[in-house]
Amino acid sequence: MNFMTSISKALREGWQNPFLRIVVIITLNSQLLTLNSQAQTIREAFKAMPDSLMPYLTANNRLDLMDFMDAKMKATVTNLLEGQTEMTFLSDDSLSIRMSDALTIEMKTQKVDTITVATLKRIYNTREGERQAVLTRYDTRTWKELTPATVIESTLPKFDEKVTPNSKFSTLNSQL
């Protein structure tokens, strides 16, 4: 009698034992939970993310960028605005993409409890060297926001900030 036959026979005969049934069900469930709780890599998350989070890029553009990085080539694609988008960094848990001269996106994945969280940092730049960084976190299973977008750094004038003749924003006021 071979190994598989003996296991099959033991399961058939032992299935009548309620204790064995409970042990088998618990073991199978724990194996399924372990498979489902595996952290997504940055590659899996970047492939699966909805187009609405990266409106300049199609799903094929995202795949091309990763393929170019793997091939040690310059990872540049033509985006939907007919401009050039370049992936400048790719590791197991993070990436960086220069979407345009005005926008850079950095993305990082990390395991938090039982889910994988993708953190997107959007850095907006102006011609005058001003910049604003906005941070948003997403659950990669549903791509729902876990936290609202938060401005973490900004050199732009605040809504209620007065523009005086000597401030760096005075040239902006005179152009309006």
PDB file of C-alpha atoms in Angstrom:
ATOM      1  CA  MET A   1       0.000   0.000   0.000  1.00  0.00           C
ATOM      2  CA  ASN A   2       1.493   3.344  -0.970  1.00  0.00           C
ATOM      3  CA  PHE A   3       1.578   6.484   1.154  1.00  0.00           C
ATOM      4  CA  MET A   4      -1.341   8.304  -0.508  1.00  0.00           C
ATOM      5  CA  THR A   5      -3.589   5.269  -0.257  1.00  0.00           C
ATOM      6  CA  SER A   6      -2.851   4.857   3.446  1.00  0.00           C
ATOM      7  CA  ILE A   7      -3.579   8.569   4.096  1.00  0.00           C
ATOM      8  CA  SER A   8      -6.807   8.344   2.129  1.00  0.00           C
ATOM      9  CA  LYS A   9      -7.880   5.261   4.098  1.00  0.00           C
ATOM     10  CA  ALA A  10      -7.012   6.914   7.451  1.00  0.00           C
ATOM     11  CA  LEU A  11      -9.049  10.005   6.547  1.00  0.00           C
ATOM     12  CA  ARG A  12     -12.060   7.917   5.453  1.00  0.00           C
ATOM     13  CA  GLU A  13     -11.999   5.827   8.613  1.00  0.00           C
ATOM     14  CA  GLY A  14     -11.093   8.700  10.932  1.00  0.00           C
ATOM     15  CA  TRP A  15     -13.649  11.137   9.532  1.00  0.00           C
ATOM     16  CA  GLN A  16     -16.234   9.550  11.802  1.00  0.00           C
ATOM     17  CA  ASN A  17     -14.257  10.874  14.777  1.00  0.00           C
ATOM     18  CA  PRO A  18     -15.559  14.420  15.602  1.00  0.00           C
ATOM     19  CA  PHE A  19     -12.228  15.434  17.139  1.00  0.00           C
ATOM     20  CA  LEU A  20     -10.373  14.588  13.911  1.00  0.00           C
ATOM     21  CA  ARG A  21     -12.934  16.575  11.892  1.00  0.00           C
ATOM     22  CA  ILE A  22     -12.355  19.660  14.042  1.00  0.00           C
ATOM     23  CA  VAL A  23      -8.556  19.322  13.744  1.00  0.00           C
ATOM     24  CA  VAL A  24      -8.742  18.966   9.947  1.00  0.00           C
ATOM     25  CA  ILE A  25     -11.117  21.944   9.555  1.00  0.00           C
ATOM     26  CA  ILE A  26      -8.989  24.189  11.788  1.00  0.00           C
ATOM     27  CA  THR A  27      -5.820  23.174   9.933  1.00  0.00           C
ATOM     28  CA  LEU A  28      -7.354  23.871   6.515  1.00  0.00           C
ATOM     29  CA  ASN A  29      -8.759  27.227   7.627  1.00  0.00           C
ATOM     30  CA  SER A  30      -5.427  28.340   9.081  1.00  0.00           C
ATOM     31  CA  GLN A  31      -3.694  27.413   5.822  1.00  0.00           C
ATOM     32  CA  LEU A  32      -6.212  29.451   3.817  1.00  0.00           C
ATOM     33  CA  LEU A  33      -5.838  32.444   6.158  1.00  0.00           C
ATOM     34  CA  THR A  34      -2.065  32.256   5.820  1.00  0.00           C
ATOM     35  CA  LEU A  35      -2.345  32.366   2.033  1.00  0.00           C
ATOM     36  CA  ASN A  36      -4.753  35.325   2.122  1.00  0.00           C
ATOM     37  CA  SER A  37      -2.685  37.364   4.571  1.00  0.00           C
ATOM     38  CA  GLN A  38       0.495  37.380   2.495  1.00  0.00           C
ATOM     39  CA  ALA A  39       1.753  40.921   1.968  1.00  0.00           C
ATOM     40  CA  GLN A  40       1.516  42.203  -1.567  1.00  0.00           C
ATOM     41  CA  THR A  41       4.741  43.272  -3.179  1.00  0.00           C
ATOM     42  CA  ILE A  42       5.027  46.722  -4.713  1.00  0.00           C
ATOM     43  CA  ARG A  43       4.869  45.095  -8.146  1.00  0.00           C
ATOM     44  CA  GLU A  44       1.560  43.344  -7.426  1.00  0.00           C
ATOM     45  CA  ALA A  45       0.081  46.498  -5.932  1.00  0.00           C
ATOM     46  CA  PHE A  46       1.297  48.697  -8.814  1.00  0.00           C
ATOM     47  CA  LYS A  47      -0.205  46.279 -11.377  1.00  0.00           C
ATOM     48  CA  ALA A  48      -3.521  46.004  -9.528  1.00  0.00           C
ATOM     49  CA  MET A  49      -4.071  49.666  -8.661  1.00  0.00           C
ATOM     50  CA  PRO A  50      -6.986  51.375 -10.396  1.00  0.00           C
ATOM     51  CA  ASP A  51      -6.270  53.762 -13.257  1.00  0.00           C
ATOM     52  CA  SER A  52      -7.971  56.560 -11.300  1.00  0.00           C
ATOM     53  CA  LEU A  53      -4.971  56.709  -8.929  1.00  0.00           C
ATOM     54  CA  MET A  54      -2.516  57.152 -11.817  1.00  0.00           C
ATOM     55  CA  PRO A  55      -4.613  58.860 -14.492  1.00  0.00           C
ATOM     56  CA  TYR A  56      -1.607  59.635 -16.709  1.00  0.00           C
ATOM     57  CA  LEU A  57      -0.767  55.923 -17.105  1.00  0.00           C
ATOM     58  CA  THR A  58      -2.609  52.923 -18.512  1.00  0.00           C
ATOM     59  CA  ALA A  59      -2.180  49.471 -16.968  1.00  0.00           C
ATOM     60  CA  ASN A  60       0.125  48.572 -19.900  1.00  0.00           C
ATOM     61  CA  ASN A  61       2.249  51.685 -19.259  1.00  0.00           C
ATOM     62  CA  ARG A  62       2.724  50.557 -15.644  1.00  0.00           C
ATOM     63  CA  LEU A  63       3.749  47.056 -16.750  1.00  0.00           C
ATOM     64  CA  ASP A  64       6.150  48.508 -19.350  1.00  0.00           C
ATOM     65  CA  LEU A  65       7.832  50.699 -16.722  1.00  0.00           C
ATOM     66  CA  MET A  66       8.527  47.678 -14.504  1.00  0.00           C
ATOM     67  CA  ASP A  67       9.747  45.606 -17.469  1.00  0.00           C
ATOM     68  CA  PHE A  68      12.155  48.379 -18.511  1.00  0.00           C
ATOM     69  CA  MET A  69      13.518  48.635 -14.952  1.00  0.00           C
ATOM     70  CA  ASP A  70      14.014  44.843 -14.832  1.00  0.00           C
ATOM     71  CA  ALA A  71      15.888  44.992 -18.137  1.00  0.00           C
ATOM     72  CA  LYS A  72      18.139  47.784 -16.760  1.00  0.00           C
ATOM     73  CA  MET A  73      16.859  50.138 -19.472  1.00  0.00           C
ATOM     74  CA  LYS A  74      15.697  53.719 -19.065  1.00  0.00           C
ATOM     75  CA  ALA A  75      12.108  53.228 -17.869  1.00  0.00           C
ATOM     76  CA  THR A  76      10.283  55.898 -19.881  1.00  0.00           C
ATOM     77  CA  VAL A  77       6.852  55.706 -21.517  1.00  0.00           C
ATOM     78  CA  THR A  78       4.622  58.189 -23.298  1.00  0.00           C
ATOM     79  CA  ASN A  79       1.734  58.961 -20.953  1.00  0.00           C
ATOM     80  CA  LEU A  80      -1.883  59.749 -21.861  1.00  0.00           C
ATOM     81  CA  LEU A  81      -1.101  63.495 -21.917  1.00  0.00           C
ATOM     82  CA  GLU A  82       1.511  62.829 -24.632  1.00  0.00           C
ATOM     83  CA  GLY A  83       4.325  63.635 -22.216  1.00  0.00           C
ATOM     84  CA  GLN A  84       7.126  61.445 -20.899  1.00  0.00           C
ATOM     85  CA  THR A  85       6.774  59.518 -17.631  1.00  0.00           C
ATOM     86  CA  GLU A  86       9.845  57.890 -16.077  1.00  0.00           C
ATOM     87  CA  MET A  87      10.168  55.333 -13.304  1.00  0.00           C
ATOM     88  CA  THR A  88      13.306  56.370 -11.436  1.00  0.00           C
ATOM     89  CA  PHE A  89      13.343  53.766  -8.648  1.00  0.00           C
ATOM     90  CA  LEU A  90      11.915  50.274  -8.046  1.00  0.00           C
ATOM     91  CA  SER A  91      12.549  47.936  -5.100  1.00  0.00           C
ATOM     92  CA  ASP A  92      10.603  45.152  -3.390  1.00  0.00           C
ATOM     93  CA  ASP A  93       8.511  47.588  -1.343  1.00  0.00           C
ATOM     94  CA  SER A  94       8.746  51.026  -2.986  1.00  0.00           C
ATOM     95  CA  LEU A  95       8.963  52.909  -6.268  1.00  0.00           C
ATOM     96  CA  SER A  96       9.293  56.431  -7.577  1.00  0.00           C
ATOM     97  CA  ILE A  97       7.851  57.822 -10.814  1.00  0.00           C
ATOM     98  CA  ARG A  98       8.379  61.243 -12.379  1.00  0.00           C
ATOM     99  CA  MET A  99       4.974  61.632 -14.010  1.00  0.00           C
ATOM    100  CA  SER A 100       5.867  65.048 -15.475  1.00  0.00           C
ATOM    101  CA  ASP A 101       7.992  68.065 -14.582  1.00  0.00           C
ATOM    102  CA  ALA A 102       5.168  69.131 -12.260  1.00  0.00           C
ATOM    103  CA  LEU A 103       4.379  65.800 -10.526  1.00  0.00           C
ATOM    104  CA  THR A 104       6.406  63.026  -8.894  1.00  0.00           C
ATOM    105  CA  ILE A 105       4.758  60.042  -7.224  1.00  0.00           C
ATOM    106  CA  GLU A 106       6.422  57.843  -4.618  1.00  0.00           C
ATOM    107  CA  MET A 107       4.704  54.629  -3.528  1.00  0.00           C
ATOM    108  CA  LYS A 108       5.491  52.245  -0.683  1.00  0.00           C
ATOM    109  CA  THR A 109       3.744  49.074   0.466  1.00  0.00           C
ATOM    110  CA  GLN A 110       3.833  47.677   3.979  1.00  0.00           C
ATOM    111  CA  LYS A 111       1.979  45.036   5.950  1.00  0.00           C
ATOM    112  CA  VAL A 112      -0.244  46.453   8.705  1.00  0.00           C
ATOM    113  CA  ASP A 113      -2.049  43.814  10.774  1.00  0.00           C
ATOM    114  CA  THR A 114      -3.741  41.609   8.169  1.00  0.00           C
ATOM    115  CA  ILE A 115      -3.723  43.990   5.208  1.00  0.00           C
ATOM    116  CA  THR A 116      -1.202  45.495   2.840  1.00  0.00           C
ATOM    117  CA  VAL A 117      -1.226  49.291   2.855  1.00  0.00           C
ATOM    118  CA  ALA A 118      -0.033  51.327  -0.124  1.00  0.00           C
ATOM    119  CA  THR A 119       1.150  54.826   0.738  1.00  0.00           C
ATOM    120  CA  LEU A 120       1.166  57.294  -2.160  1.00  0.00           C
ATOM    121  CA  LYS A 121       3.102  60.518  -1.848  1.00  0.00           C
ATOM    122  CA  ARG A 122       2.343  63.018  -4.610  1.00  0.00           C
ATOM    123  CA  ILE A 123       4.839  65.861  -4.913  1.00  0.00           C
ATOM    124  CA  TYR A 124       3.631  68.847  -6.944  1.00  0.00           C
ATOM    125  CA  ASN A 125       6.263  71.337  -8.193  1.00  0.00           C
ATOM    126  CA  THR A 126       5.942  74.828  -9.671  1.00  0.00           C
ATOM    127  CA  ARG A 127       8.306  76.836 -11.838  1.00  0.00           C
ATOM    128  CA  GLU A 128       9.334  79.054  -8.929  1.00  0.00           C
ATOM    129  CA  GLY A 129      10.660  76.079  -6.955  1.00  0.00           C
ATOM    130  CA  GLU A 130       7.603  75.873  -4.733  1.00  0.00           C
ATOM    131  CA  ARG A 131       6.327  72.416  -3.886  1.00  0.00           C
ATOM    132  CA  GLN A 132       3.599  70.594  -2.070  1.00  0.00           C
ATOM    133  CA  ALA A 133       3.617  66.954  -0.950  1.00  0.00           C
ATOM    134  CA  VAL A 134       0.339  65.115  -0.324  1.00  0.00           C
ATOM    135  CA  LEU A 135       0.189  61.727   1.415  1.00  0.00           C
ATOM    136  CA  THR A 136      -2.656  59.196   1.019  1.00  0.00           C
ATOM    137  CA  ARG A 137      -2.886  55.588   2.290  1.00  0.00           C
ATOM    138  CA  TYR A 138      -4.917  52.831   0.596  1.00  0.00           C
ATOM    139  CA  ASP A 139      -5.960  49.260   1.419  1.00  0.00           C
ATOM    140  CA  THR A 140      -4.604  47.277  -1.560  1.00  0.00           C
ATOM    141  CA  ARG A 141      -7.458  44.741  -1.442  1.00  0.00           C
ATOM    142  CA  THR A 142     -10.141  47.335  -2.228  1.00  0.00           C
ATOM    143  CA  TRP A 143      -8.089  50.457  -3.043  1.00  0.00           C
ATOM    144  CA  LYS A 144     -10.249  52.478  -0.656  1.00  0.00           C
ATOM    145  CA  GLU A 145      -8.593  55.385   1.155  1.00  0.00           C
ATOM    146  CA  LEU A 146      -7.614  54.524   4.715  1.00  0.00           C
ATOM    147  CA  THR A 147      -6.789  58.130   5.547  1.00  0.00           C
ATOM    148  CA  PRO A 148      -7.840  61.310   3.769  1.00  0.00           C
ATOM    149  CA  ALA A 149      -5.185  63.050   1.686  1.00  0.00           C
ATOM    150  CA  THR A 150      -2.875  64.990   3.995  1.00  0.00           C
ATOM    151  CA  VAL A 151      -0.549  67.834   3.029  1.00  0.00           C
ATOM    152  CA  ILE A 152       2.763  66.950   4.679  1.00  0.00           C
ATOM    153  CA  GLU A 153       4.955  69.654   3.182  1.00  0.00           C
ATOM    154  CA  SER A 154       4.184  72.865   1.349  1.00  0.00           C
ATOM    155  CA  THR A 155       5.962  76.016   0.247  1.00  0.00           C
ATOM    156  CA  LEU A 156       2.805  77.325  -1.442  1.00  0.00           C
ATOM    157  CA  PRO A 157       0.945  80.274   0.117  1.00  0.00           C
ATOM    158  CA  LYS A 158      -1.842  79.348   2.497  1.00  0.00           C
ATOM    159  CA  PHE A 159      -5.396  80.370   1.650  1.00  0.00           C
ATOM    160  CA  ASP A 160      -5.505  83.087   4.322  1.00  0.00           C
ATOM    161  CA  GLU A 161      -1.854  84.189   3.978  1.00  0.00           C
ATOM    162  CA  LYS A 162      -1.432  87.847   3.052  1.00  0.00           C
ATOM    163  CA  VAL A 163       0.778  88.663   0.117  1.00  0.00           C
ATOM    164  CA  THR A 164       2.949  91.656   0.943  1.00  0.00           C
ATOM    165  CA  PRO A 165       5.158  93.562  -1.494  1.00  0.00           C
ATOM    166  CA  ASN A 166       8.289  91.973   0.019  1.00  0.00           C
ATOM    167  CA  SER A 167       7.012  88.376   0.171  1.00  0.00           C
ATOM    168  CA  LYS A 168       8.006  85.747  -2.327  1.00  0.00           C
ATOM    169  CA  PHE A 169       4.371  85.622  -3.460  1.00  0.00           C
ATOM    170  CA  SER A 170       4.195  89.301  -4.500  1.00  0.00           C
ATOM    171  CA  THR A 171       5.144  88.496  -8.099  1.00  0.00           C
ATOM    172  CA  LEU A 172       2.263  86.050  -8.224  1.00  0.00           C
ATOM    173  CA  ASN A 173      -0.148  88.760  -7.017  1.00  0.00           C
ATOM    174  CA  SER A 174       1.069  91.265  -9.631  1.00  0.00           C
ATOM    175  CA  GLN A 175       0.487  88.751 -12.428  1.00  0.00           C
ATOM    176  CA  LEU A 176      -3.187  88.296 -11.497  1.00  0.00           C
TER     177      LEU A 176
END
